Amino acid sequence: MKVALVIEEYDPSRGGVEQWTYQFARQLTNWGHDIHVVARRFGNCFDHDIERHYVPTTATRLGFASAAAEKLRNMRIDVVHDTGAGWRAHVLQPHGGSRTAAFRQNLLLLPRWARPLKEQACRWLPRYREFDQLVSRQYANDGRLILAISKMVAHDLQRWHGVSRERIRIVYNGVDTVRFSPLHRERHREQTRQAHGIGTHETLLLIVAHNLALKGVPTLLRSVAALAREGAPLRLIVAGGKRVGPYRRMAGRLGVGDRVEFIGAVSDPVPFYAAADLYVQPTLYDPCSLVALEALASGLPVVTSRYNGAGELIKEGEHGYVIGDPLDERELADAIRPLLNQDRRELMSAAARKLALSHTFERNCREILSVYQEVSQLRRRAA
C-alpha cells in the first residue's frame, strides 16, 4: 500500500507525535508498504527507504495545510494519513486531540474571574481564528475517517466539532515494550538513583512533560509538600519543561526544594523510568499520553487524571489511580499515598507491565492498517 503521512516536522528527537510518526513509518516500511512523508522539516533521521516531500516553510498553519494539500494533489497515493496538521486526507488522526477541549482545560489554569476575559479575547486573536479555520476544514464531512486516540477524544470531537460517531474509529496509542521494560532496572536503577542522590529508602516519583502547567506540575508539587509534612520519604524528578524557574521557586516556598529536582529535557527517559518507583501526571488535558504508556511498560504504577485518555486503560488499584480533579492536591496526595508502600507497588508493577503488553506499538500499527483497509474499500465502492 502506498501511504502518505502528513506532519509539520518529521523528527523523532522531538518526541510526541513526531517520534510516533517516525516509528510508525519505520514499522510500515518494514512490513513492505511504500511510505511517503509530507513535511516542512526533516530531522537527522537516515531512513532512505522513505520518500520525503518537502513543503515550503510558511508563516502560518493555514499556509502549511494549503501547501501540503497542493503537494498531495500531484501524488498518486492509496491513503493519505494526516496527524493533525492539514486538511487533505483520507484518515485524520489529531494527536493533539480537540483544540477546543484543550483550550477550555487551559482556562482552568487562570483565576476564575480571568477565564471569560481570556475566552472573549481569543475570539479576536489571529492565532485562534486561524485554528478555527483549520479545524473547520479538517472535520468537514467529506468522507474521511477520524482516528481518535481515546474515548475522551472521540467524545470531544463529537461535542466540540460536530463529528458524527459513525466517522470516528478509536485506536489507542501503543508503546515499544522492548525499549520500555522493567528489564532495564538492573542496568540503570542503582546508578541513576545514586547520580541524583536518591536513597534506597526513598520513594521516587517521576513526571516527564514539556508543558509543566498543563501536565499538572503545580498540583504535584503541592501534593509532594503535603506528603512530606506527613513524614513520607519521597522525592520527585521533573524531566522536561523549558522555563522551570517558577516551579523551582514554588517548590522552595512549599518547603520541598530539596526533594524536587528539575532535570530539563532528556534524550533518553529509560534510565529515569528504571530509577523511579511510580509515575505521576495529573494532567489537565492529554489525548492519550505516550509517556504514561512508557511508564506502564517500564513496570511503574501510574497516577493520572480523567483528562488523560490513557487513564481509560488503567484499572483503579491494579495499574495505578485516576483522579477526578487535576487541580486538587489533596485528591492527588490520597492517590499517591498507597503507592508509598513497596509491597503494593510491586504487585502493581507486574499488572502495569501486563497492561502495556496488551497495547504494544505493533498492535497500534495493525489497528491503523485495518482502518486503511476500510478506507480503501469505501473508496472502491464510491468509484
CSV table of N, CA and C in Angstrom, one decimal, residues 256-323:
chain,number,residue,atom,x,y,z
A,256,VAL,N,9.9,22.1,49.9
A,256,VAL,CA,10.3,20.8,49.3
A,256,VAL,C,11.4,21.0,48.2
A,257,GLY,N,12.1,22.1,48.3
A,257,GLY,CA,13.1,22.4,47.3
A,257,GLY,C,14.2,21.4,47.2
A,258,ASP,N,14.5,20.7,48.4
A,258,ASP,CA,15.5,19.7,48.5
A,258,ASP,C,15.0,18.3,48.1
A,259,ARG,N,13.7,18.2,47.9
A,259,ARG,CA,13.1,16.9,47.5
A,259,ARG,C,12.7,16.8,46.0
A,260,VAL,N,12.8,18.0,45.3
A,260,VAL,CA,12.4,18.0,43.9
A,260,VAL,C,13.5,18.5,43.1
A,261,GLU,N,13.8,17.7,42.0
A,261,GLU,CA,14.9,18.1,41.1
A,261,GLU,C,14.3,18.2,39.7
A,262,PHE,N,14.6,19.4,39.0
A,262,PHE,CA,14.2,19.7,37.7
A,262,PHE,C,15.4,19.4,36.8
A,263,ILE,N,15.3,18.4,35.9
A,263,ILE,CA,16.5,18.0,35.2
A,263,ILE,C,16.4,18.4,33.7
A,264,GLY,N,15.4,19.1,33.3
A,264,GLY,CA,15.2,19.6,31.9
A,264,GLY,C,15.0,18.4,31.0
A,265,ALA,N,15.1,18.7,29.7
A,265,ALA,CA,14.8,17.7,28.7
A,265,ALA,C,15.9,16.6,28.7
A,266,VAL,N,15.4,15.4,28.5
A,266,VAL,CA,16.3,14.2,28.5
A,266,VAL,C,16.2,13.5,27.1
A,267,SER,N,17.3,13.1,26.6
A,267,SER,CA,17.3,12.4,25.3
A,267,SER,C,16.8,11.0,25.4
A,268,ASP,N,17.0,10.4,26.6
A,268,ASP,CA,16.6,9.0,26.8
A,268,ASP,C,15.9,8.9,28.2
A,269,PRO,N,14.6,8.7,28.3
A,269,PRO,CA,14.0,8.6,29.6
A,269,PRO,C,14.1,7.3,30.2
A,270,VAL,N,14.6,6.3,29.5
A,270,VAL,CA,14.6,4.9,30.0
A,270,VAL,C,15.3,4.8,31.4
A,271,PRO,N,16.5,5.4,31.6
A,271,PRO,CA,17.1,5.3,32.9
A,271,PRO,C,16.3,5.9,34.1
A,272,PHE,N,15.5,6.9,33.7
A,272,PHE,CA,14.6,7.5,34.8
A,272,PHE,C,13.4,6.7,35.1
A,273,TYR,N,12.8,6.0,34.1
A,273,TYR,CA,11.8,5.1,34.4
A,273,TYR,C,12.4,3.9,35.2
A,274,ALA,N,13.6,3.5,35.0
A,274,ALA,CA,14.2,2.4,35.7
A,274,ALA,C,14.4,2.9,37.2
A,275,ALA,N,14.8,4.1,37.4
A,275,ALA,CA,15.1,4.6,38.7
A,275,ALA,C,13.9,4.9,39.5
A,276,ALA,N,12.7,5.2,38.9
A,276,ALA,CA,11.5,5.7,39.6
A,276,ALA,C,10.8,4.5,40.2
A,277,ASP,N,9.9,4.9,41.1
A,277,ASP,CA,9.0,3.9,41.8
A,277,ASP,C,7.6,4.0,41.3
A,278,LEU,N,7.2,5.2,40.9
A,278,LEU,CA,5.9,5.4,40.3
A,278,LEU,C,5.9,6.7,39.4
A,279,TYR,N,5.0,6.7,38.5
A,279,TYR,CA,4.8,7.8,37.5
A,279,TYR,C,3.6,8.6,37.9
A,280,VAL,N,3.7,9.9,38.0
A,280,VAL,CA,2.6,10.8,38.3
A,280,VAL,C,2.4,11.9,37.3
A,281,GLN,N,1.2,12.0,36.8
A,281,GLN,CA,0.9,13.0,35.8
A,281,GLN,C,-0.5,13.5,35.9
A,282,PRO,N,-0.8,14.5,36.8
A,282,PRO,CA,-2.2,14.9,37.0
A,282,PRO,C,-2.6,16.0,35.9
A,283,THR,N,-2.6,15.5,34.7
A,283,THR,CA,-2.7,16.5,33.6
A,283,THR,C,-4.1,17.0,33.5
A,284,LEU,N,-4.2,18.3,32.9
A,284,LEU,CA,-5.4,18.9,32.7
A,284,LEU,C,-6.0,18.5,31.3
A,285,TYR,N,-5.1,18.1,30.4
A,285,TYR,CA,-5.5,17.6,29.1
A,285,TYR,C,-4.4,16.8,28.4
A,286,ASP,N,-4.7,15.6,28.1
A,286,ASP,CA,-3.7,14.7,27.4
A,286,ASP,C,-4.5,13.7,26.6
A,287,PRO,N,-4.5,13.7,25.3
A,287,PRO,CA,-5.4,12.8,24.5
A,287,PRO,C,-5.2,11.4,24.8
A,288,CYS,N,-3.9,10.9,24.9
A,288,CYS,CA,-3.6,9.6,25.3
A,288,CYS,C,-2.0,9.6,25.5
A,289,SER,N,-1.6,9.8,26.7
A,289,SER,CA,-0.2,10.1,27.0
A,289,SER,C,0.7,9.0,26.6
A,290,LEU,N,1.6,9.3,25.7
A,290,LEU,CA,2.6,8.3,25.4
A,290,LEU,C,3.6,8.0,26.6
A,291,VAL,N,3.9,9.0,27.3
A,291,VAL,CA,4.8,8.8,28.5
A,291,VAL,C,4.1,7.9,29.5
A,292,ALA,N,2.8,8.1,29.7
A,292,ALA,CA,2.1,7.2,30.7
A,292,ALA,C,2.2,5.7,30.2
A,293,LEU,N,2.1,5.5,28.9
A,293,LEU,CA,2.2,4.1,28.4
A,293,LEU,C,3.6,3.6,28.6
A,294,GLU,N,4.6,4.5,28.3
A,294,GLU,CA,6.0,4.1,28.5
A,294,GLU,C,6.3,3.7,30.0
A,295,ALA,N,5.7,4.5,30.9
A,295,ALA,CA,5.9,4.2,32.3
A,295,ALA,C,5.3,2.8,32.7
A,296,LEU,N,4.1,2.6,32.2
A,296,LEU,CA,3.4,1.3,32.4
A,296,LEU,C,4.3,0.2,31.9
A,297,ALA,N,4.8,0.3,30.7
A,297,ALA,CA,5.6,-0.7,30.1
A,297,ALA,C,6.9,-0.9,30.9
A,298,SER,N,7.3,0.1,31.5
A,298,SER,CA,8.5,0.0,32.4
A,298,SER,C,8.2,-0.6,33.7
A,299,GLY,N,7.0,-0.9,34.0
A,299,GLY,CA,6.6,-1.6,35.2
A,299,GLY,C,6.3,-0.6,36.3
A,300,LEU,N,5.9,0.7,36.0
A,300,LEU,CA,5.6,1.7,37.0
A,300,LEU,C,4.1,1.8,37.2
A,301,PRO,N,3.6,1.8,38.4
A,301,PRO,CA,2.2,2.2,38.6
A,301,PRO,C,2.1,3.7,38.2
A,302,VAL,N,0.9,4.0,37.6
A,302,VAL,CA,0.7,5.4,37.1
A,302,VAL,C,-0.5,6.0,37.8
A,303,VAL,N,-0.2,7.3,38.2
A,303,VAL,CA,-1.3,8.1,38.8
A,303,VAL,C,-1.5,9.3,37.8
A,304,THR,N,-2.7,9.4,37.3
A,304,THR,CA,-3.0,10.4,36.3
A,304,THR,C,-4.4,10.9,36.6
A,305,SER,N,-4.9,11.8,35.6
A,305,SER,CA,-6.3,12.3,35.8
A,305,SER,C,-7.2,11.8,34.8
A,306,ARG,N,-8.5,12.0,35.0
A,306,ARG,CA,-9.5,11.6,34.0
A,306,ARG,C,-9.4,12.3,32.7
A,307,TYR,N,-8.6,13.4,32.6
A,307,TYR,CA,-8.4,14.1,31.4
A,307,TYR,C,-7.3,13.6,30.6
A,308,ASN,N,-6.8,12.4,30.9
A,308,ASN,CA,-5.7,11.8,30.2
A,308,ASN,C,-6.4,10.5,29.5
A,309,GLY,N,-6.4,10.5,28.2
A,309,GLY,CA,-7.1,9.4,27.5
A,309,GLY,C,-6.5,8.0,27.9
A,310,ALA,N,-5.2,8.0,28.3
A,310,ALA,CA,-4.5,6.8,28.7
A,310,ALA,C,-5.1,6.3,30.0
A,311,GLY,N,-5.7,7.2,30.8
A,311,GLY,CA,-6.3,6.8,32.0
A,311,GLY,C,-7.5,5.8,31.9
A,312,GLU,N,-8.1,5.8,30.7
A,312,GLU,CA,-9.2,4.9,30.4
A,312,GLU,C,-8.7,3.5,30.4
A,313,LEU,N,-7.4,3.2,30.3
A,313,LEU,CA,-6.9,1.9,30.3
A,313,LEU,C,-6.6,1.4,31.7
A,314,ILE,N,-6.5,2.3,32.6
A,314,ILE,CA,-6.0,2.0,34.0
A,314,ILE,C,-7.1,1.5,34.9
A,315,LYS,N,-7.0,0.4,35.5
A,315,LYS,CA,-7.9,-0.1,36.4
A,315,LYS,C,-7.5,0.3,37.8
A,316,GLU,N,-8.4,1.0,38.5
A,316,GLU,CA,-8.1,1.6,39.8
A,316,GLU,C,-7.6,0.5,40.8
A,317,GLY,N,-6.5,0.8,41.4
A,317,GLY,CA,-5.9,-0.1,42.4
A,317,GLY,C,-5.2,-1.3,41.9
A,318,GLU,N,-5.2,-1.4,40.5
A,318,GLU,CA,-4.5,-2.5,39.9
A,318,GLU,C,-3.3,-2.0,39.1
A,319,HIS,N,-3.5,-1.0,38.3
A,319,HIS,CA,-2.4,-0.4,37.5
A,319,HIS,C,-1.9,0.9,38.0
A,320,GLY,N,-2.7,1.5,38.9
A,320,GLY,CA,-2.5,2.9,39.4
A,320,GLY,C,-3.8,3.5,39.9
A,321,TYR,N,-3.9,4.8,39.7
A,321,TYR,CA,-5.1,5.5,40.1
A,321,TYR,C,-5.4,6.7,39.2
A,322,VAL,N,-6.7,7.0,39.0
A,322,VAL,CA,-7.1,8.1,38.1
A,322,VAL,C,-7.9,9.0,39.0
A,323,ILE,N,-7.4,10.3,39.1
A,323,ILE,CA,-8.1,11.3,39.9
A,323,ILE,C,-9.1,12.1,39.1
